[in-house]
mmCIF file with all atom_site columns, C-alpha atoms in Angstrom:
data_model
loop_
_atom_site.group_PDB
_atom_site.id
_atom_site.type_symbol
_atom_site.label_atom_id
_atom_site.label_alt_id
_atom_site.label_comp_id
_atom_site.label_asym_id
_atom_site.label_entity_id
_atom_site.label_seq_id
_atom_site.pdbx_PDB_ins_code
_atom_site.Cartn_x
_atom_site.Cartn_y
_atom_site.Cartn_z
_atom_site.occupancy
_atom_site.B_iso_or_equiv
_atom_site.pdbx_formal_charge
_atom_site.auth_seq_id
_atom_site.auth_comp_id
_atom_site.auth_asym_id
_atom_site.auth_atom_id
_atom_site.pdbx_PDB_model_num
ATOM 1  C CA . UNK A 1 1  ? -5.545  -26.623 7.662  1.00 77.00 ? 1  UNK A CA 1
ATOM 2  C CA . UNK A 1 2  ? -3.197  -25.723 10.487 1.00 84.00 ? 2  UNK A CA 1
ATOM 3  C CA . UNK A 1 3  ? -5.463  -22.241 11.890 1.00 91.00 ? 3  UNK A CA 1
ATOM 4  C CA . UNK A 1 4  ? -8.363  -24.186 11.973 1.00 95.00 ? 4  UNK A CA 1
ATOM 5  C CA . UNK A 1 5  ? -7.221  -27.445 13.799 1.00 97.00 ? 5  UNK A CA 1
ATOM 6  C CA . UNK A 1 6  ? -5.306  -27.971 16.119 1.00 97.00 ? 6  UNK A CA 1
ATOM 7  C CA . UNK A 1 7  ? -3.917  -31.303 18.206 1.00 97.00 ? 7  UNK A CA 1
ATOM 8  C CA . UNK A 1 8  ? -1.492  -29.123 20.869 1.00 96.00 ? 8  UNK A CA 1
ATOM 9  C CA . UNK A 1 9  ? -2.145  -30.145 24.370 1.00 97.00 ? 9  UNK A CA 1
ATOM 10 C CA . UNK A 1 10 ? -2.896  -26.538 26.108 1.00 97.00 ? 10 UNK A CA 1
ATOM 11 C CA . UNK A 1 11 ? -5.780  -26.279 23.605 1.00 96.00 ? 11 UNK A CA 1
ATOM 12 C CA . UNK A 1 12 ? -7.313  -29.735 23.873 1.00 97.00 ? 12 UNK A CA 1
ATOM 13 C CA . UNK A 1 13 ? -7.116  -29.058 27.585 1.00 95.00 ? 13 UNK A CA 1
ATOM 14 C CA . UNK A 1 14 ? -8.772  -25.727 27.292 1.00 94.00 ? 14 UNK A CA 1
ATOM 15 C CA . UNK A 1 15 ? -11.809 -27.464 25.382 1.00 95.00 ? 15 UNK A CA 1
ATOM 16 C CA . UNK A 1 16 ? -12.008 -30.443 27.234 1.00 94.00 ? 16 UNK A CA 1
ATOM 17 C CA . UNK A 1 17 ? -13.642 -28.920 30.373 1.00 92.00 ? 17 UNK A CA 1
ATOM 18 C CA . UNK A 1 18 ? -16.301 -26.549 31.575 1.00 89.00 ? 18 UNK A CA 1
ATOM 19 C CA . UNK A 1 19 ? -17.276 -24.918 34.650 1.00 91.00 ? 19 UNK A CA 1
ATOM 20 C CA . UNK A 1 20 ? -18.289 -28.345 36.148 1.00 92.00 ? 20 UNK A CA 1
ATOM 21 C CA . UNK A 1 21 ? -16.802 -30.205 38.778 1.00 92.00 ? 21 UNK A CA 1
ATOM 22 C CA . UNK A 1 22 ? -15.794 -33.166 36.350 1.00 92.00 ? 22 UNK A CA 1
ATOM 23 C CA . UNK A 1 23 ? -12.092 -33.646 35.310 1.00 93.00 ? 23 UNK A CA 1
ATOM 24 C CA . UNK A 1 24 ? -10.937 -32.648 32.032 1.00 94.00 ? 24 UNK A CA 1
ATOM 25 C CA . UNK A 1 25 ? -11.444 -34.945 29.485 1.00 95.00 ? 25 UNK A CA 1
ATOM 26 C CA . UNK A 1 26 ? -9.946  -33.614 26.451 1.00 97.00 ? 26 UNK A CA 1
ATOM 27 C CA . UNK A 1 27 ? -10.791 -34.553 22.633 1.00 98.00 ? 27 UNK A CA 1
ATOM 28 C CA . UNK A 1 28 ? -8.448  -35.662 20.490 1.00 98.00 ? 28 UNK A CA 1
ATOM 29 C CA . UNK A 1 29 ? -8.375  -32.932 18.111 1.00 98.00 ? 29 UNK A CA 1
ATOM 30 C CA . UNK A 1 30 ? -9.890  -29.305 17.967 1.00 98.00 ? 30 UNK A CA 1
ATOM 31 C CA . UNK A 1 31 ? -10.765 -28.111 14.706 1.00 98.00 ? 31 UNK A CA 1
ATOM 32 C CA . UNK A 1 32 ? -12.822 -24.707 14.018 1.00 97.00 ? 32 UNK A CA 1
ATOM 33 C CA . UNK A 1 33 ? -15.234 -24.750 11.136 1.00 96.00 ? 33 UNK A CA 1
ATOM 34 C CA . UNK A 1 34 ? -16.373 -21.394 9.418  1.00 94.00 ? 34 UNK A CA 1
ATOM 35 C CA . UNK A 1 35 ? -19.428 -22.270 7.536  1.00 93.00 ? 35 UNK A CA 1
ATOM 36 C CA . UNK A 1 36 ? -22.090 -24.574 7.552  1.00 93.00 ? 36 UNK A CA 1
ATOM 37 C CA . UNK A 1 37 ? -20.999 -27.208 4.632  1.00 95.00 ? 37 UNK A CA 1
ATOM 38 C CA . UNK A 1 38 ? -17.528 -27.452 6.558  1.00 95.00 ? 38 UNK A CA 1
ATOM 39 C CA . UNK A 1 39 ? -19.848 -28.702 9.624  1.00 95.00 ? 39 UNK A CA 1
ATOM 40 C CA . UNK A 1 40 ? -21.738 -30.767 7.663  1.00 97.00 ? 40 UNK A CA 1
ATOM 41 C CA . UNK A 1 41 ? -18.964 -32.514 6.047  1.00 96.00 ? 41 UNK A CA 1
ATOM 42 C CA . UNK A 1 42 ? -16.755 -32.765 9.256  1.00 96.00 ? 42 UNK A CA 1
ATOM 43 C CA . UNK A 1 43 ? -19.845 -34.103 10.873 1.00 97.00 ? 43 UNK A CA 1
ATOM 44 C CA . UNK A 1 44 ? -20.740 -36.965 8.264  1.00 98.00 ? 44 UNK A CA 1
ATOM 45 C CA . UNK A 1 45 ? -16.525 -38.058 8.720  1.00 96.00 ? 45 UNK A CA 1
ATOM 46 C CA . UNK A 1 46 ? -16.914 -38.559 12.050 1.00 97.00 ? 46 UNK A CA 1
ATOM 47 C CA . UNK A 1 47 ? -19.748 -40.376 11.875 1.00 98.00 ? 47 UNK A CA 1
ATOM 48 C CA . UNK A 1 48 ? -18.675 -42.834 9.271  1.00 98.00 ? 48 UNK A CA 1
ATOM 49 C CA . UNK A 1 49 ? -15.470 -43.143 10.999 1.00 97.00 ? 49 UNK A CA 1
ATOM 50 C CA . UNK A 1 50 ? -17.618 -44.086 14.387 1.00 97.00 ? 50 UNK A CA 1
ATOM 51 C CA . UNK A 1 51 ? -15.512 -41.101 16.148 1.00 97.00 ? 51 UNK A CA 1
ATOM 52 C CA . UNK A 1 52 ? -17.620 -38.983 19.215 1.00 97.00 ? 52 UNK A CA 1
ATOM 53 C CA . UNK A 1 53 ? -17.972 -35.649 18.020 1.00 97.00 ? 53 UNK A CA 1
ATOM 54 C CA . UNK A 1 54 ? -17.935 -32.349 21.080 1.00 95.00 ? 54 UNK A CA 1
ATOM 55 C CA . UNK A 1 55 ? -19.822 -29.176 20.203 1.00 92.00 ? 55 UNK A CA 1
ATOM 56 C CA . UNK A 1 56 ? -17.906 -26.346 22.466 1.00 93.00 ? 56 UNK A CA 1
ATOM 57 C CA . UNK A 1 57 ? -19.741 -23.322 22.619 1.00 85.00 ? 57 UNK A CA 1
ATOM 58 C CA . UNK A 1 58 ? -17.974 -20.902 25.389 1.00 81.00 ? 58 UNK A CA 1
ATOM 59 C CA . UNK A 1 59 ? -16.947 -23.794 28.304 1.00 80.00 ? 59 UNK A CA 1
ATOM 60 C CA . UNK A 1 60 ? -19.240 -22.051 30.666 1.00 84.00 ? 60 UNK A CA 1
ATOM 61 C CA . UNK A 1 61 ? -21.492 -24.996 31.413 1.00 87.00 ? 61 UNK A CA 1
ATOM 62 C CA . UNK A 1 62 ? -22.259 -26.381 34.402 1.00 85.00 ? 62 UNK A CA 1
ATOM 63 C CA . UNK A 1 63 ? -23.123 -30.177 32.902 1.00 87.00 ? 63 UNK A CA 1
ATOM 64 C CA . UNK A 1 64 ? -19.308 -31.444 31.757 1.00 87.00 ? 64 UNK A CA 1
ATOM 65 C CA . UNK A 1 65 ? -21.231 -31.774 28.483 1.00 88.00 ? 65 UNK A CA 1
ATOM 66 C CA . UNK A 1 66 ? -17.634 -30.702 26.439 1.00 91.00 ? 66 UNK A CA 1
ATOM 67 C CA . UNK A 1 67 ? -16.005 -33.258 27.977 1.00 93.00 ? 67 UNK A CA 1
ATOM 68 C CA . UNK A 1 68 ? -14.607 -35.625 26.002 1.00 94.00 ? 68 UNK A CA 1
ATOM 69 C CA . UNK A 1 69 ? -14.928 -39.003 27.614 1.00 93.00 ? 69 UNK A CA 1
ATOM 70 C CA . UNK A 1 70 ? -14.040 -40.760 24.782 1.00 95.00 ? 70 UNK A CA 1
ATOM 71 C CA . UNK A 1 71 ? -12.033 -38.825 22.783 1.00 95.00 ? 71 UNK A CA 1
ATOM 72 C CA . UNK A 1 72 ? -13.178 -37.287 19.818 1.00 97.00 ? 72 UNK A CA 1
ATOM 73 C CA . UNK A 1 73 ? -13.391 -34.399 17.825 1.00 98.00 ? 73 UNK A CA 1
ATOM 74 C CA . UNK A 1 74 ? -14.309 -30.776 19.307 1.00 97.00 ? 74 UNK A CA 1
ATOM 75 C CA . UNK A 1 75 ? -15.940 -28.846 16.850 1.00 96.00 ? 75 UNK A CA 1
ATOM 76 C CA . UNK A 1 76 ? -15.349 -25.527 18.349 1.00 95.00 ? 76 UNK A CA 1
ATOM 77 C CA . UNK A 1 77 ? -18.149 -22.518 16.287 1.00 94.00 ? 77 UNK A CA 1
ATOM 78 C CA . UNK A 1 78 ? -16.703 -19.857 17.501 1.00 92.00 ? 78 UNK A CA 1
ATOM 79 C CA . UNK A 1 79 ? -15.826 -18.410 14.433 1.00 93.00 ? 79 UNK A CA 1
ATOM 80 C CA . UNK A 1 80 ? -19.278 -19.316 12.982 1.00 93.00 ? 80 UNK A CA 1
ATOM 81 C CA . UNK A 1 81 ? -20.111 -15.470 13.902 1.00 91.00 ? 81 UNK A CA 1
ATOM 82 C CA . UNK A 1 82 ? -21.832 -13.751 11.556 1.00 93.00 ? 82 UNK A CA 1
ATOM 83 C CA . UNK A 1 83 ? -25.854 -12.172 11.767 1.00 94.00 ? 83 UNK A CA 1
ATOM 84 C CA . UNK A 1 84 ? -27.423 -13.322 8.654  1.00 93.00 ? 84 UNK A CA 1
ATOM 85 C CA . UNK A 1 85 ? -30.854 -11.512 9.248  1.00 95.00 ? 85 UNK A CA 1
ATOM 86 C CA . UNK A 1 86 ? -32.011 -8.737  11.627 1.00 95.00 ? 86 UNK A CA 1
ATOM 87 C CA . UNK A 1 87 ? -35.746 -7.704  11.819 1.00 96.00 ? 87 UNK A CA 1
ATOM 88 C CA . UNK A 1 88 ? -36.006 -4.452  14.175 1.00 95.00 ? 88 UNK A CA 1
ATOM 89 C CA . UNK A 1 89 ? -39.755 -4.958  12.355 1.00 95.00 ? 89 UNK A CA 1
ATOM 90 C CA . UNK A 1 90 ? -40.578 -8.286  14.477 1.00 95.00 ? 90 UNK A CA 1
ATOM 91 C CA . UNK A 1 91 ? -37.913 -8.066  17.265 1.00 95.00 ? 91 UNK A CA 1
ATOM 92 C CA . UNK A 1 92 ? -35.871 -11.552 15.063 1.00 97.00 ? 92 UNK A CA 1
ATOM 93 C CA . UNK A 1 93 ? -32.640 -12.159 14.448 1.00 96.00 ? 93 UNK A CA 1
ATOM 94 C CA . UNK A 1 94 ? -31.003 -14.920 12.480 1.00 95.00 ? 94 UNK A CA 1
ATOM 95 C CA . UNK A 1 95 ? -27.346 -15.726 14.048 1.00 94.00 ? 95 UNK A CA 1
ATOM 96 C CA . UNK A 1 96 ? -24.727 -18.442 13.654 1.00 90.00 ? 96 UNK A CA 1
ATOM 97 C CA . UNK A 1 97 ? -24.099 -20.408 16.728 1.00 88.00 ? 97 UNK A CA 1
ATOM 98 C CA . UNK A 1 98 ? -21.195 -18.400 18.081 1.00 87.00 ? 98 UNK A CA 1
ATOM 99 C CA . UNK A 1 99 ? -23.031 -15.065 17.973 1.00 86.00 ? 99 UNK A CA 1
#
């Protein structure tokens, strides 16, 4: 729903560019998944509707790899924070991508 996608131009913007010195290339759409299955299942629509999907981790890469050259979908993990396992034991720790 609405908090978790979002088409508005400022935002596409925002995730359609990194610290590199390539133009912004925004994706079509920006949508923020909160658990695994909602990954899963955004991932398997885009891919049966042929449509370039965009990780976006924090936008401080150097590569232009968030740009979206050909549209697409962002899937920005942000809120995928949570620490699932922590082992002061073995010096390991188990994190969701945006840990």
């Amino acid at each position: 729903g609405a908090p978790n996608v979002s088409t508005a131009t400022a935002v596409r913007e925002q995730h359609g560019h990194d610290e590199s010195m390539h133009p912004c290339a925004p994706p079509d759409v920006v949508v923020w998944p909160q658990a695994v299955g909602q990954v899963q299942e955004l991932a398997a629509l885009c891919h049966r509707s042929r449509v370039p999907m965009v990780p976006f981790g924090t936008g401080t890469g150097l590569e232009g790899g968030v740009n979206a050259v050909q549209g697409g979908v962002c899937f920005d993990l942000s809120r995928m924070d949570a620490i699932a396992e922590l082992s002061l034991e073995d010096f390991s720790v188990t994190v969701e991508p945006g840990v």
